[in-house]
Every structure is written in structure tokens, then in C-alpha cells.
Coordinates of C-alpha atoms in Angstrom, one line a residue:
Chain A
D423 CA 108.1 27.1 -87.3
Q424 CA 111.5 27.6 -89.1
V425 CA 114.7 26.4 -88.4
L426 CA 117.5 29.1 -89.8
H427 CA 121.2 28.4 -90.8
I428 CA 123.7 31.2 -89.8
V429 CA 127.2 31.8 -90.1
P430 CA 128.0 35.3 -88.8
E431 CA 130.8 36.7 -90.5
T432 CA 131.2 39.7 -88.0
F433 CA 131.5 40.0 -83.4
Q434 CA 128.6 42.8 -84.3
Q435 CA 126.6 39.9 -86.0
V436 CA 127.2 37.8 -83.2
Q437 CA 126.4 40.6 -80.6
H438 CA 123.4 41.2 -82.9
L439 CA 122.2 37.5 -82.7
Q440 CA 122.8 37.2 -79.0
L441 CA 120.4 39.7 -78.4
L442 CA 117.6 38.7 -81.1
C443 CA 118.0 35.2 -79.3
S444 CA 117.8 36.4 -76.3
T445 CA 115.3 38.8 -76.5
L446 CA 112.8 36.3 -78.1
L447 CA 113.9 34.4 -76.0
L448 CA 114.6 31.8 -79.4
D449 CA 115.2 28.5 -79.6
L450 CA 119.1 27.5 -80.1
W451 CA 119.6 23.9 -81.4
K452 CA 123.6 24.8 -82.2
P453 CA 125.8 25.8 -80.0
L454 CA 122.5 25.7 -77.1
L455 CA 123.0 28.8 -75.2
P456 CA 123.5 32.2 -77.2
E457 CA 127.0 33.1 -75.1
Y458 CA 128.4 30.1 -77.6
I459 CA 127.9 31.7 -80.4
R460 CA 131.1 32.4 -82.4
V461 CA 132.4 33.7 -86.0
E462 CA 131.9 31.3 -88.7
E463 CA 130.6 28.7 -86.3
D464 CA 126.9 27.1 -87.6
L465 CA 124.4 28.9 -85.9
H466 CA 121.1 26.9 -85.9
I467 CA 117.9 28.6 -84.3
R468 CA 114.0 27.3 -84.2
V469 CA 111.6 30.4 -85.1
P470 CA 108.2 29.6 -84.2
A471 CA 106.1 30.0 -86.8
P472 CA 104.4 34.0 -85.6
L473 CA 108.2 35.4 -85.5
V474 CA 109.5 34.2 -88.9
Q475 CA 109.3 37.0 -90.3
E476 CA 110.5 39.3 -87.4
V477 CA 113.5 37.3 -87.1
K478 CA 114.3 37.7 -91.0
D479 CA 113.4 40.9 -91.2
S480 CA 115.9 41.6 -87.7
L481 CA 118.9 39.8 -89.8
D482 CA 118.3 41.5 -93.4
Q483 CA 118.7 44.7 -91.1
H484 CA 122.0 43.5 -90.0
M485 CA 123.5 42.1 -93.7
I486 CA 123.0 38.8 -91.7
S487 CA 122.9 36.7 -94.7
Y488 CA 120.6 32.8 -93.7
R489 CA 119.2 29.7 -94.7
Y490 CA 116.1 28.2 -93.7
S491 CA 114.5 24.7 -93.4
L492 CA 110.9 23.8 -92.5
V493 CA 111.2 22.1 -88.7
L494 CA 110.2 18.7 -88.8
I495 CA 106.9 18.4 -87.7
P496 CA 106.0 18.8 -83.7
N497 CA 103.8 16.0 -83.6
V498 CA 106.1 13.0 -83.3
Q499 CA 103.2 10.7 -83.7
Q500 CA 102.3 12.0 -87.0
L501 CA 105.5 11.5 -88.4
V502 CA 105.9 7.6 -86.2
D503 CA 102.2 6.8 -87.8
Q504 CA 103.7 8.2 -91.4
S505 CA 106.9 5.6 -90.7
M506 CA 106.1 3.1 -89.9
P507 CA 102.2 1.9 -92.2
R508 CA 100.6 -0.2 -89.8
E509 CA 99.6 -3.0 -92.1
R510 CA 103.2 -3.6 -94.2
S511 CA 105.8 -4.6 -91.7
S512 CA 108.6 -1.8 -91.5
H513 CA 112.0 -2.7 -92.7
R514 CA 113.0 -1.3 -89.8
Q515 CA 112.6 -4.9 -87.8
V516 CA 115.0 -7.5 -88.1
R517 CA 114.6 -10.5 -90.2
E518 CA 113.3 -12.5 -87.2
G519 CA 110.0 -10.2 -87.0
Y520 CA 111.3 -8.7 -82.9
V521 CA 109.1 -5.9 -82.9
Y522 CA 111.2 -2.9 -81.4
T523 CA 108.7 -1.0 -81.1
K524 CA 107.1 -1.9 -77.8
Y525 CA 108.2 -3.0 -74.6
H526 CA 108.9 -6.8 -74.1
P527 CA 108.7 -8.7 -70.7
M528 CA 112.0 -10.5 -69.7
E529 CA 111.2 -14.0 -71.2
E530 CA 111.4 -12.2 -74.7
I531 CA 114.5 -10.4 -74.1
Y532 CA 116.7 -13.5 -73.1
Q533 CA 114.9 -15.1 -76.7
W534 CA 116.1 -11.5 -78.4
M535 CA 119.8 -12.0 -77.1
T536 CA 119.8 -15.6 -78.4
E537 CA 118.6 -14.8 -81.4
I538 CA 120.6 -12.1 -81.9
Q539 CA 123.5 -13.9 -81.1
K540 CA 122.8 -16.6 -83.6
N541 CA 121.3 -14.7 -86.5
N542 CA 125.0 -12.8 -85.9
S543 CA 127.6 -14.5 -85.3
E544 CA 130.2 -12.8 -86.6
L545 CA 129.8 -10.0 -84.8
V546 CA 128.6 -11.0 -81.6
T547 CA 128.5 -13.3 -78.6
Q548 CA 126.5 -13.4 -75.7
H549 CA 128.0 -13.9 -72.4
I550 CA 126.8 -14.4 -69.0
L551 CA 127.8 -11.7 -66.3
G552 CA 126.5 -13.3 -62.8
K553 CA 123.6 -14.0 -61.3
T554 CA 120.7 -12.1 -59.7
F555 CA 119.7 -12.2 -56.2
E556 CA 116.4 -14.6 -57.4
N557 CA 118.8 -16.1 -59.4
R558 CA 118.9 -15.6 -62.7
T559 CA 121.5 -15.1 -65.6
M560 CA 122.4 -12.0 -66.5
Y561 CA 124.1 -11.9 -70.3
Y562 CA 125.6 -9.2 -71.5
L563 CA 126.6 -8.9 -75.5
K564 CA 130.1 -8.2 -76.9
I565 CA 129.8 -6.9 -80.5
S566 CA 133.2 -7.2 -82.1
Q567 CA 134.8 -7.6 -84.9
P568 CA 137.3 -9.7 -85.6
S569 CA 140.4 -8.5 -85.7
N570 CA 144.5 -9.4 -84.6
K571 CA 144.3 -5.7 -82.6
P572 CA 143.6 -5.3 -79.2
K573 CA 140.5 -3.1 -79.2
K574 CA 138.8 -0.8 -76.4
I575 CA 135.7 -0.9 -74.6
I576 CA 132.7 1.0 -75.0
W577 CA 130.6 -0.2 -72.2
M578 CA 126.1 0.4 -72.5
D579 CA 124.6 -0.7 -69.1
C580 CA 120.4 -0.2 -69.1
G581 CA 117.7 -1.1 -66.7
I582 CA 119.7 -0.7 -63.8
H583 CA 116.1 0.8 -62.5
A584 CA 113.2 -1.4 -63.0
R585 CA 110.9 1.0 -64.5
E586 CA 112.7 2.6 -66.5
W587 CA 111.3 0.2 -69.3
I588 CA 112.8 3.1 -72.2
S589 CA 116.6 1.9 -71.0
P590 CA 116.3 -1.8 -72.3
A591 CA 114.1 -0.9 -75.4
F592 CA 117.0 1.9 -76.0
C593 CA 119.8 -1.3 -75.6
Q594 CA 117.6 -3.8 -77.5
W595 CA 117.1 -0.4 -80.6
F596 CA 121.0 0.7 -80.4
V597 CA 121.8 -3.0 -80.7
K598 CA 120.1 -3.9 -83.8
E599 CA 120.7 -0.4 -85.7
I600 CA 124.5 -1.3 -84.6
L601 CA 124.0 -4.5 -86.6
Q602 CA 121.2 -4.2 -89.6
N603 CA 123.4 -1.1 -90.3
Y604 CA 127.1 -2.3 -90.0
K605 CA 127.3 -3.6 -93.9
S606 CA 126.1 -0.2 -95.4
D607 CA 127.3 2.2 -93.2
A608 CA 131.1 3.0 -93.3
K609 CA 130.8 5.5 -89.9
I610 CA 130.2 1.9 -87.5
R611 CA 132.6 -0.2 -89.7
R612 CA 135.1 2.4 -88.7
F613 CA 134.2 2.6 -85.1
L614 CA 133.7 -1.3 -85.2
Q615 CA 137.7 -1.2 -86.1
N616 CA 138.9 0.2 -83.3
L617 CA 136.5 -0.1 -80.2
D618 CA 133.8 -2.9 -79.0
L619 CA 131.0 -2.5 -77.7
Y620 CA 129.5 -4.6 -74.5
V621 CA 126.0 -4.2 -74.3
L622 CA 123.8 -4.9 -71.6
P623 CA 120.4 -4.5 -72.0
V624 CA 118.7 -5.5 -68.4
L625 CA 120.4 -4.9 -65.7
N626 CA 117.8 -5.8 -62.9
I627 CA 116.2 -8.6 -64.1
D628 CA 114.6 -9.8 -60.8
G629 CA 113.1 -5.9 -61.1
Y630 CA 112.2 -5.2 -64.3
I631 CA 110.5 -8.8 -64.1
Y632 CA 108.7 -7.5 -61.0
S633 CA 107.5 -4.3 -62.8
W634 CA 105.8 -6.5 -65.6
E635 CA 103.7 -8.9 -62.9
K636 CA 103.3 -6.9 -59.8
E637 CA 104.5 -3.4 -59.8
R638 CA 105.1 -1.1 -62.2
L639 CA 106.4 1.5 -60.8
W640 CA 109.1 -0.4 -59.3
R641 CA 112.3 0.9 -59.0
K642 CA 114.7 -1.6 -56.8
N643 CA 116.1 -4.7 -57.1
R644 CA 114.5 -7.8 -55.2
S645 CA 116.4 -8.5 -52.5
P646 CA 114.7 -9.4 -48.8
Y647 CA 116.0 -7.7 -45.9
M648 CA 114.2 -7.5 -42.3
N649 CA 113.2 -11.1 -42.9
G650 CA 111.5 -10.4 -45.7
A651 CA 109.4 -7.5 -44.4
C652 CA 111.2 -5.3 -46.6
Y653 CA 112.1 -5.8 -50.5
G654 CA 114.7 -4.0 -52.6
T655 CA 118.6 -2.0 -53.2
D656 CA 118.8 0.5 -55.2
L657 CA 121.1 -0.7 -57.3
N658 CA 122.4 2.8 -58.4
R659 CA 123.3 3.4 -54.8
N660 CA 124.9 0.3 -54.4
F661 CA 128.8 0.6 -56.2
N662 CA 131.5 2.1 -54.0
S663 CA 131.4 5.2 -55.0
S664 CA 131.8 7.5 -51.6
W665 CA 128.3 4.8 -50.6
G666 CA 125.9 6.3 -48.5
S667 CA 127.1 9.4 -47.9
I668 CA 124.9 11.6 -49.4
G669 CA 121.2 11.4 -51.6
V670 CA 120.3 8.3 -49.7
S671 CA 118.5 6.7 -47.5
F672 CA 119.1 3.4 -44.8
N673 CA 115.7 2.6 -44.5
C674 CA 114.8 -0.1 -46.6
S675 CA 111.5 0.7 -47.5
S676 CA 113.2 3.8 -49.1
D677 CA 113.5 3.9 -52.6
V678 CA 116.8 4.8 -52.4
F679 CA 117.9 2.6 -49.8
C680 CA 121.3 2.3 -50.5
G681 CA 121.8 -1.4 -48.9
R682 CA 124.0 -3.2 -46.3
G683 CA 127.2 -2.2 -47.7
P684 CA 128.9 -1.3 -50.7
E685 CA 128.2 -3.8 -53.5
S686 CA 126.1 -5.5 -51.3
E687 CA 124.0 -6.8 -53.7
P688 CA 124.9 -10.0 -56.5
E689 CA 123.5 -7.8 -59.3
T690 CA 126.4 -4.6 -58.5
R691 CA 129.8 -7.2 -57.8
A692 CA 128.4 -8.9 -61.1
V693 CA 128.9 -5.7 -62.9
A694 CA 131.9 -4.3 -60.4
Q695 CA 134.1 -7.3 -60.9
F696 CA 133.1 -7.3 -64.5
I697 CA 134.2 -4.0 -65.3
E698 CA 137.3 -3.6 -62.8
G699 CA 138.5 -6.2 -64.5
K700 CA 138.6 -5.0 -67.8
K701 CA 139.0 -1.1 -66.9
K702 CA 142.8 -0.6 -68.6
D703 CA 140.4 -1.5 -71.7
I704 CA 137.3 0.8 -71.2
V705 CA 137.2 4.5 -72.3
C706 CA 133.8 5.0 -72.0
Y707 CA 131.1 4.0 -69.8
L708 CA 127.0 4.6 -71.0
T709 CA 124.6 4.2 -68.3
V710 CA 121.1 4.6 -69.3
H711 CA 118.0 5.7 -67.2
S712 CA 114.7 7.7 -67.9
Y713 CA 113.7 9.9 -67.3
G714 CA 114.1 13.8 -67.6
Q715 CA 116.1 14.2 -71.0
F716 CA 119.9 14.6 -69.4
I717 CA 123.1 13.9 -70.3
L718 CA 124.3 14.0 -66.5
T719 CA 128.4 13.7 -66.4
P720 CA 130.2 12.6 -62.2
Y721 CA 130.0 13.6 -60.0
G722 CA 126.6 13.1 -57.6
S723 CA 128.0 12.7 -54.4
T724 CA 130.4 16.2 -54.5
T725 CA 129.7 19.9 -56.7
K726 CA 133.6 19.5 -57.1
P727 CA 134.0 18.5 -61.0
P728 CA 135.9 15.9 -62.1
S729 CA 139.6 15.9 -63.4
N730 CA 138.7 15.5 -67.1
N731 CA 135.1 18.0 -66.5
E732 CA 136.3 20.0 -69.9
E733 CA 136.4 17.3 -72.2
L734 CA 133.4 15.0 -70.4
M735 CA 131.1 18.2 -71.1
K736 CA 132.4 19.0 -74.6
V737 CA 131.8 15.7 -75.5
A738 CA 128.0 15.7 -73.7
N739 CA 127.3 19.2 -75.5
K740 CA 128.5 17.9 -79.1
A741 CA 125.9 14.4 -78.4
A742 CA 123.2 16.8 -77.1
V743 CA 123.3 18.9 -79.9
A744 CA 123.3 15.8 -82.4
L745 CA 120.5 14.6 -80.7
K746 CA 118.4 17.7 -80.3
G747 CA 119.0 17.7 -84.6
K748 CA 116.6 15.3 -84.8
Y749 CA 113.5 16.2 -83.3
G750 CA 114.0 19.3 -81.1
T751 CA 114.3 17.2 -77.9
S752 CA 116.4 19.4 -75.2
Y753 CA 118.4 17.8 -73.3
K754 CA 120.4 19.5 -70.5
V755 CA 124.1 18.2 -69.7
G756 CA 126.0 18.6 -66.4
S757 CA 127.1 17.1 -63.4
T758 CA 124.5 15.2 -61.5
A759 CA 125.0 17.2 -58.2
L760 CA 124.8 20.3 -60.2
I761 CA 121.5 20.2 -62.6
L762 CA 119.5 17.1 -60.8
Y763 CA 120.5 16.5 -56.6
S764 CA 122.6 14.4 -54.9
N765 CA 123.7 11.5 -54.5
S766 CA 126.0 8.6 -54.1
G767 CA 127.2 5.0 -54.6
S768 CA 126.3 5.7 -58.4
S769 CA 127.2 3.4 -61.4
R770 CA 128.2 6.4 -63.3
D771 CA 130.4 7.9 -60.2
W772 CA 132.4 4.8 -59.5
A773 CA 133.1 3.8 -63.0
H774 CA 135.2 7.9 -63.0
M775 CA 136.8 7.4 -59.9
I776 CA 138.0 3.7 -61.2
G777 CA 139.6 5.2 -64.1
I778 CA 137.1 5.5 -67.2
P779 CA 137.8 8.5 -68.4
L780 CA 133.9 9.3 -70.3
S781 CA 131.2 8.1 -68.1
Y782 CA 127.9 9.3 -68.7
T783 CA 125.3 8.9 -67.5
F784 CA 122.1 9.3 -69.7
E785 CA 118.3 9.8 -68.7
L786 CA 116.0 9.4 -71.9
R787 CA 112.3 10.9 -72.8
D788 CA 110.1 12.4 -70.9
N789 CA 110.4 15.3 -69.3
G790 CA 107.1 13.9 -66.8
T791 CA 104.2 14.2 -69.1
Y792 CA 104.7 10.5 -69.6
G793 CA 107.7 10.0 -66.6
F794 CA 108.0 6.4 -66.6
L795 CA 105.2 5.5 -68.1
L796 CA 106.4 6.1 -71.6
P797 CA 104.1 4.8 -74.6
P798 CA 105.6 2.7 -77.3
D799 CA 104.9 5.3 -80.0
Q800 CA 107.8 7.0 -78.1
I801 CA 110.2 4.1 -78.4
Q802 CA 110.6 5.4 -82.1
P803 CA 111.7 8.8 -81.9
T804 CA 113.6 8.0 -78.6
C805 CA 116.0 5.5 -79.7
E806 CA 116.2 7.4 -83.0
E807 CA 117.7 10.7 -81.4
T808 CA 119.0 9.4 -78.6
M809 CA 121.4 6.9 -81.4
Chain B
R1397 CA 120.0 35.3 -34.4
A1398 CA 121.7 32.2 -36.4
M1399 CA 124.0 33.8 -39.9
E1400 CA 122.2 33.0 -42.9
Q1401 CA 123.8 30.2 -44.2
R1402 CA 124.6 30.4 -48.1
P1403 CA 122.2 28.1 -49.4
S1404 CA 124.0 25.5 -52.1
P1405 CA 122.5 26.0 -55.8
V1406 CA 119.6 23.9 -56.3
P1407 CA 117.9 23.6 -59.9
L1408 CA 116.1 26.4 -61.2
S1409 CA 113.4 23.4 -62.5
R1410 CA 112.4 22.2 -58.9
A1411 CA 110.4 25.9 -58.9
A1412 CA 108.9 25.3 -62.4
A1413 CA 107.7 21.9 -61.5
A1414 CA 105.8 23.7 -58.2
A1415 CA 104.9 26.2 -60.8
L1416 CA 103.3 24.0 -62.8
G1417 CA 101.4 22.3 -60.2
Y1418 CA 99.7 25.5 -59.0
L1419 CA 99.3 26.6 -63.2
R1420 CA 97.3 23.1 -63.5
Y1421 CA 95.2 23.7 -60.4
R1422 CA 94.1 26.9 -61.7
R1423 CA 93.4 26.3 -65.1
G1424 CA 93.6 22.4 -65.6
G1425 CA 89.8 20.7 -66.3
P1426 CA 88.7 17.6 -68.0
G1427 CA 89.3 20.1 -71.8
R1428 CA 92.5 20.9 -70.9
A1429 CA 96.0 19.6 -69.7
L1430 CA 99.4 22.1 -69.7
E1431 CA 102.5 20.7 -70.2
L1432 CA 106.2 21.8 -70.0
R1433 CA 107.2 22.6 -72.7
E1434 CA 110.5 24.2 -71.7
L1435 CA 112.0 26.6 -69.1
R1436 CA 112.7 29.4 -71.4
R1437 CA 114.4 31.4 -68.6
A1438 CA 114.5 31.2 -64.0
R1439 CA 116.9 33.2 -61.6
R1440 CA 116.3 33.2 -57.5
E1441 CA 116.5 35.9 -55.4
D1442 CA 117.0 35.3 -52.1
I1443 CA 114.5 38.1 -50.1
S1444 CA 116.0 38.1 -46.1
G1445 CA 113.4 37.4 -43.5
V1446 CA 111.3 36.4 -46.0
G1447 CA 112.8 33.4 -48.0
H1448 CA 113.3 32.7 -51.4
K1449 CA 111.5 33.4 -54.8
Y1450 CA 111.9 32.4 -58.2
Y1451 CA 111.2 34.3 -61.3
L1452 CA 110.4 31.5 -63.9
E1453 CA 109.7 32.1 -67.7
L1454 CA 107.6 29.3 -69.0
E1455 CA 106.7 27.7 -72.3
L1456 CA 103.7 25.7 -71.9
E1457 CA 101.4 24.2 -74.0
D1458 CA 98.0 22.8 -74.6
V1459 CA 98.1 18.6 -75.2
L1460 CA 94.8 19.5 -76.9
D1461 CA 96.1 22.4 -78.7
K1462 CA 99.5 21.4 -78.9
G1463 CA 100.8 24.0 -81.9
R1464 CA 100.4 26.7 -80.0
A1465 CA 103.4 27.9 -77.1
V1466 CA 102.2 29.9 -74.1
T1467 CA 103.7 31.8 -72.4
C1468 CA 103.8 32.4 -68.9
S1469 CA 105.5 34.1 -66.3
A1470 CA 105.6 33.0 -62.7
E1471 CA 106.8 33.8 -58.9
V1472 CA 107.3 31.1 -56.8
L1473 CA 108.0 32.1 -53.4
Y1474 CA 109.4 29.5 -50.9
H1475 CA 108.6 30.8 -47.1
L1476 CA 112.1 30.9 -44.9
G1477 CA 111.7 28.0 -41.9
S1478 CA 108.6 27.0 -43.0
K1479 CA 108.3 23.2 -43.8
D1480 CA 104.6 23.2 -43.5
S1481 CA 103.5 25.8 -46.1
A1482 CA 102.8 25.3 -49.5
P1483 CA 104.8 28.0 -51.6
D1484 CA 103.2 31.3 -53.0
V1485 CA 102.5 31.2 -56.9
E1486 CA 101.3 33.6 -59.2
F1487 CA 101.4 33.6 -62.8
T1488 CA 100.6 36.2 -65.6
L1489 CA 99.6 33.7 -69.2
E1490 CA 100.7 35.5 -72.6
G1491 CA 97.7 35.4 -74.9
E1492 CA 94.2 33.6 -74.2
L1493 CA 93.8 29.7 -73.5
Q1494 CA 92.1 27.6 -75.9
S1495 CA 88.3 27.6 -74.9
T1496 CA 87.1 24.3 -73.0
E1497 CA 83.8 25.3 -72.7
E1498 CA 82.9 22.4 -75.2
A1499 CA 84.8 20.0 -74.4
D1500 CA 84.0 20.8 -71.1
N1501 CA 79.9 20.4 -72.2
V1502 CA 81.0 17.3 -73.7
F1503 CA 82.5 15.0 -70.4
Y1504 CA 79.6 16.9 -68.5
S1505 CA 76.3 15.2 -70.4
R1506 CA 78.7 11.9 -71.2
M1507 CA 79.8 10.9 -67.5
R1508 CA 75.8 12.1 -66.2
S1509 CA 74.3 9.6 -69.6
L1510 CA 76.3 7.0 -67.6
E1511 CA 74.2 4.5 -66.2
K1512 CA 76.7 3.3 -63.5
E1513 CA 79.2 5.2 -61.2
L1514 CA 82.3 5.1 -63.4
E1515 CA 85.5 3.3 -62.5
A1516 CA 89.0 2.8 -63.8
Q1517 CA 92.3 1.9 -62.8
N1518 CA 96.1 2.4 -63.7
I1519 CA 95.7 5.8 -66.1
P1520 CA 97.8 5.5 -67.9
D1521 CA 98.3 2.0 -67.9
S1522 CA 101.7 0.1 -67.7
H1523 CA 102.2 0.8 -71.4
G1524 CA 101.7 4.1 -71.3
H1525 CA 98.1 3.8 -73.0
V1526 CA 95.5 5.9 -71.9
P1527 CA 91.8 4.3 -73.4
P1528 CA 90.1 7.7 -75.6
E1529 CA 86.7 7.6 -73.7
L1530 CA 89.3 8.2 -70.2
E1531 CA 91.5 10.9 -71.4
P1532 CA 89.1 14.1 -69.7
I1533 CA 89.4 11.5 -66.7
H1534 CA 93.2 11.7 -66.6
R1535 CA 93.1 15.2 -67.7
L1536 CA 90.8 16.6 -64.6
A1537 CA 93.5 14.5 -62.8
G1538 CA 95.9 16.6 -63.6
V1539 CA 94.2 19.0 -61.7
A1540 CA 94.0 17.0 -58.7
G1541 CA 97.5 16.3 -58.9
G1542 CA 98.8 19.5 -59.6
Y1543 CA 97.0 20.8 -56.5
V1544 CA 98.7 18.2 -54.2
T1545 CA 102.2 18.9 -56.3
W1546 CA 102.0 22.4 -55.6
Q1547 CA 100.5 22.1 -51.6
N1548 CA 103.8 19.8 -51.2
S1549 CA 105.9 21.6 -53.3
R1550 CA 109.4 22.4 -51.0
E1551 CA 112.6 24.4 -52.6
N1552 CA 114.3 20.8 -52.7
T1553 CA 111.0 18.9 -54.3
H1554 CA 110.6 18.3 -57.9
F1555 CA 106.6 16.0 -57.9
H1556 CA 105.6 14.5 -61.3
L1557 CA 102.4 13.0 -61.3
A1558 CA 102.8 9.5 -62.0
Q1559 CA 99.9 7.4 -62.5
V1560 CA 96.0 7.5 -61.9
K1561 CA 95.9 4.4 -59.6
H1562 CA 92.6 4.8 -59.0
V1563 CA 89.0 6.7 -60.1
K1564 CA 86.0 6.1 -59.1
Q1565 CA 82.7 8.7 -59.6
V1566 CA 80.7 9.6 -56.3
K1567 CA 77.1 8.8 -56.8
R1568 CA 75.3 12.6 -55.9
T1569 CA 71.1 13.6 -55.6
D1570 CA 72.5 17.0 -57.4
E1571 CA 73.7 17.8 -60.7
F1572 CA 77.7 17.8 -59.8
L1573 CA 79.6 15.3 -60.6
Q1574 CA 82.2 14.0 -57.9
F1575 CA 85.2 11.7 -58.0
D1576 CA 87.9 10.1 -55.9
Y1577 CA 91.1 9.7 -56.8
V1578 CA 94.1 8.1 -55.4
V1579 CA 97.2 9.1 -57.5
L1580 CA 100.9 8.2 -57.6
L1581 CA 103.1 11.4 -57.4
H1582 CA 106.7 10.6 -58.3
E1583 CA 108.8 13.2 -56.3
M1584 CA 112.2 13.3 -58.6
V1585 CA 115.0 14.4 -55.4
S1586 CA 114.3 11.7 -53.2
Q1587 CA 112.4 9.4 -55.7

């Protein structure tokens, strides 16, 4: 396979390229759709090996010049094995030897947070957000470069749904990447000059532990209803955003049970109270889920677009393009109600409704092949492309 | 007759999931598991008095022949007002799928040579691992899972096979192999 890099020079060239891409069903990496091909803007097309000659002949015929590069190995397993030889400890591991390419139980994540703060105390502080139903402490990490000036905030939470293990794995990876590359990467330093990062590695701690110890595909939290006859509220249906209106169940045994009322769950309240308190300074709210490979914008409860939809979509599309450029993974971009399903009471919708302009749900790999049971050898590529 | 309501737009990927289930049922086996790489093209046609028909262009891959993309055209028809019947699915594959004759024979001989009937659970395990010797059993589960998801697919469902909870080989006196599966299906829309 090859990736062709083309900069169309005339409108006729754009039209021909659009026709070529649609007819041959070519995989567009940038832009994502033929209708966005523009004169004097980069065009990247992945062409499967058997079609390369045909496509190049067609471009030559129309006097369209191109560069080409070979595609990264589609077999990601090979790629990961190559970059992580088993014997030698990978340079990607942080000094204390924490293995980011496997899944960790909650005890180890708690220890990790303590270590991370200890080893990066100039940048990282650990704070209590609240307590879960089963009385476990919820901690978030604040990554902040000391400075006189007030900074805007980006908030990211992972693990609101217990079974989505790749999500907490990503939060841990993200923290590690920022801290490991802070000194050497000017982009990260510039980023942190103006922004503070708040990361909540596991929101639904009780559920996460339950998925390790009892039921791998558990989704909700662990608060009991009906005298213990039934357990768990879907925390992502429990926020005060059109709560209970659509895409939920009022039956506790459902996986989308929205709780007794909005913010009925201690985990929800802990997050909501904190974000409400800081909302003037939060510019971006990110919540990380799996699976499906989506970047989802508000709303889930209505197809009516949010007021800043254009900006939301523009930023999300840029992210999807950058993500795809790493290993060719396709992410779909759009509002939850339009491209996934209807739901209400989601944290992302609530964050936007209280005024946080850039609010996104990430649904990480994969597309259903492994679903929630994503093997750990996909942790590294998933995290690398998402960063 | 009541006025026909304008249906709200539904993601076209749901019909692709139904088609994939049917495809796995018809073409899968211990030596072949089909995955959906991309939904290339999709459109919906409302046929009054009949139902909603989806025309799909899918890019598939055989997990044992990963380098090659297989193009598939499929039509999925959800019958009007039918809550209890599976959609009709028709498909055409461009080109031939890799032959599974050798893989199937190896699987068959291996199963026949077992001293005790095979029994296993949680495939993949919590960490997404499938032991290599259970891979054909996992692929075979995809066939059964495909049938079940196709049969239960409606316009507002999106099924995936989440995990094989339990599989037990059934002892037989003839030359057939029989397996009883308990599978977990993830339905994305109602989660």
C-alpha cells in the first residue's frame, strides 16, 4: 500500500481527484471526505497495492503531480513487537518500571498515582475529588507548570464505564507521555505554559474493581437498589443534562439505568461539583470511553446542534485526521444523537450545557473485533495515535 | 391507514452489523473469521408497503488473510412493522475468499483425536487473550454468534459478539463434531 501526497493546483484537478476517490472507494486520510478536497490544500490518499499503478496512471494522465510514501505496516502486532523487544526493558517505561502496556488493577493504579506525584513533584499534584459508593477515594492528578499567571484548564476523565479498560490505560499513558517528554518537547512546554491538565484516571472505581474481580463486562457503578436486589447506575446517564428523557431505563437491572434522579450517585456528584466550581476556567472537557472509534460532540438527547457546532466539528475533525495519520485508524466524528444513538444524562452533554465550550467523548479502539476485551498489545498503538 | 411517519435518521452502521452477522454465519468457520474493516458506502431506501432497504458497500478482511481487503456488496431489508423477524440479507463478494480446507481438516483431526470432550470458558479472557489452540473454537463461535446477531438484528440494534462465556463439546457416536456455546452479545444502542 502507498500513501499519495498531492496538492491540487486547479479546480479541474480537484474534480478529477474527487471522482477518482469516489469511484475507486479510496481511503482518504486527509481530508476525510472527497467533498473537502481543495485547491492548494494537502491531500493524502492511502491506495491499496493492487490499485497503485492504476491511480498513478490516472494522475499522470491528468498532469497531477504527487509524492508517495509506503504505508506503515498494517499489521500492528508486528509493529509493536518491533518497537518493544521482549527482553530489554523498553525505553518507553517510566523510571519506576511501571508497565504502561498492560492493564492494571485499581490497587496498582492508586500506587502509580502516588509514585507519579512523588517523582514529578514540580509538575504534578494529587488531589481528592470525592468518594465512591463503596467509600473509595477518587483522586485526580493536576499537571501544572508553576507560574504567576492564571491558567485555563483541560479536564479529562477515564473509566466512567467499568469494562472499558483501555480508557484508564489511556489516562495513565497520557500522563506518562506528558511528563516523560516535558523537558524535551517544546510543544508540551508551551502547552503547559498556558494550560493546566486535570486527569481523573478512574472515575468509576467500584465498577472497575468489580470488572476485575467478579464480572468482566460490568458497566455501571455498584450502588444497590431495591434493598440489594439489583446493583448499579450508569454514571453516564446520571448527569443533569436532560436527565431521564431518552436512551435510558428506569429499571435498575438495565445497563443504562439512570439512577434515582440526576446526580443521585456519589461519583457523579464528586465530578459535577468540582467541574461546576471551576467551570469559568475549563475550556475543554474530555471523557474517554471504548469502543467504537468515535470523537463525539454534543448532544445525545437531541439532534439540534449546539451553538458552537462549527468550532466543535472543526477541532474534532482535525483530531481525527491527526489520529488517522499515525496508524491509519479511522475515527468517525459527529454528535452522539446523529452517529451513534440517543442518550441523556451524559457527562459530556452536561459539561457543554454548563458552558464548557469544547466538550468531547472519545470512544477508543476497536470496532467490535475485541470490543471491550482489547488485548494489551493494542494499548501502545491506541494510546500513541490518540495522543 | 395511518400516515407514514418520517423515520428519524439511524446510523447506517447498524445495518452493516446485521449484514456482518449474516456473512459470518454463511462464510465463517474454524478456519475463517470475517471482520469489517470499513463501511465504504451506505444508503437507505424506503419502500412503501414493504420496509427499509439498506444498500451497503463493505470492506472486509479474513483474519487469517489480513493483507487482503475483500469488497462486499450487501442488501439488508427490514420488513415493515415486523418486530419478530430477522432482516433479509443478500450479499456478493468480489473475488474468492482464501480456502479453509486445510485449516478445517486440521481442526477436525485435532478435535477427533482429543481424549476428552473439549470444554473452555471466557474466550477471549479478561485481557483479550485467546490461547492459540482455542482460536478455531473462537472463530467457530463467530459463526454461531453471527447467526444469532443476524436473527436478532432490527433497525435500531447494533450487535457485536463480546465474549464466549462457555463452550462444551458434545459427545457424539457419529463422525460429526458438536459444540454447545454460551455467548455474550453486546448490543450497542441499548448498551
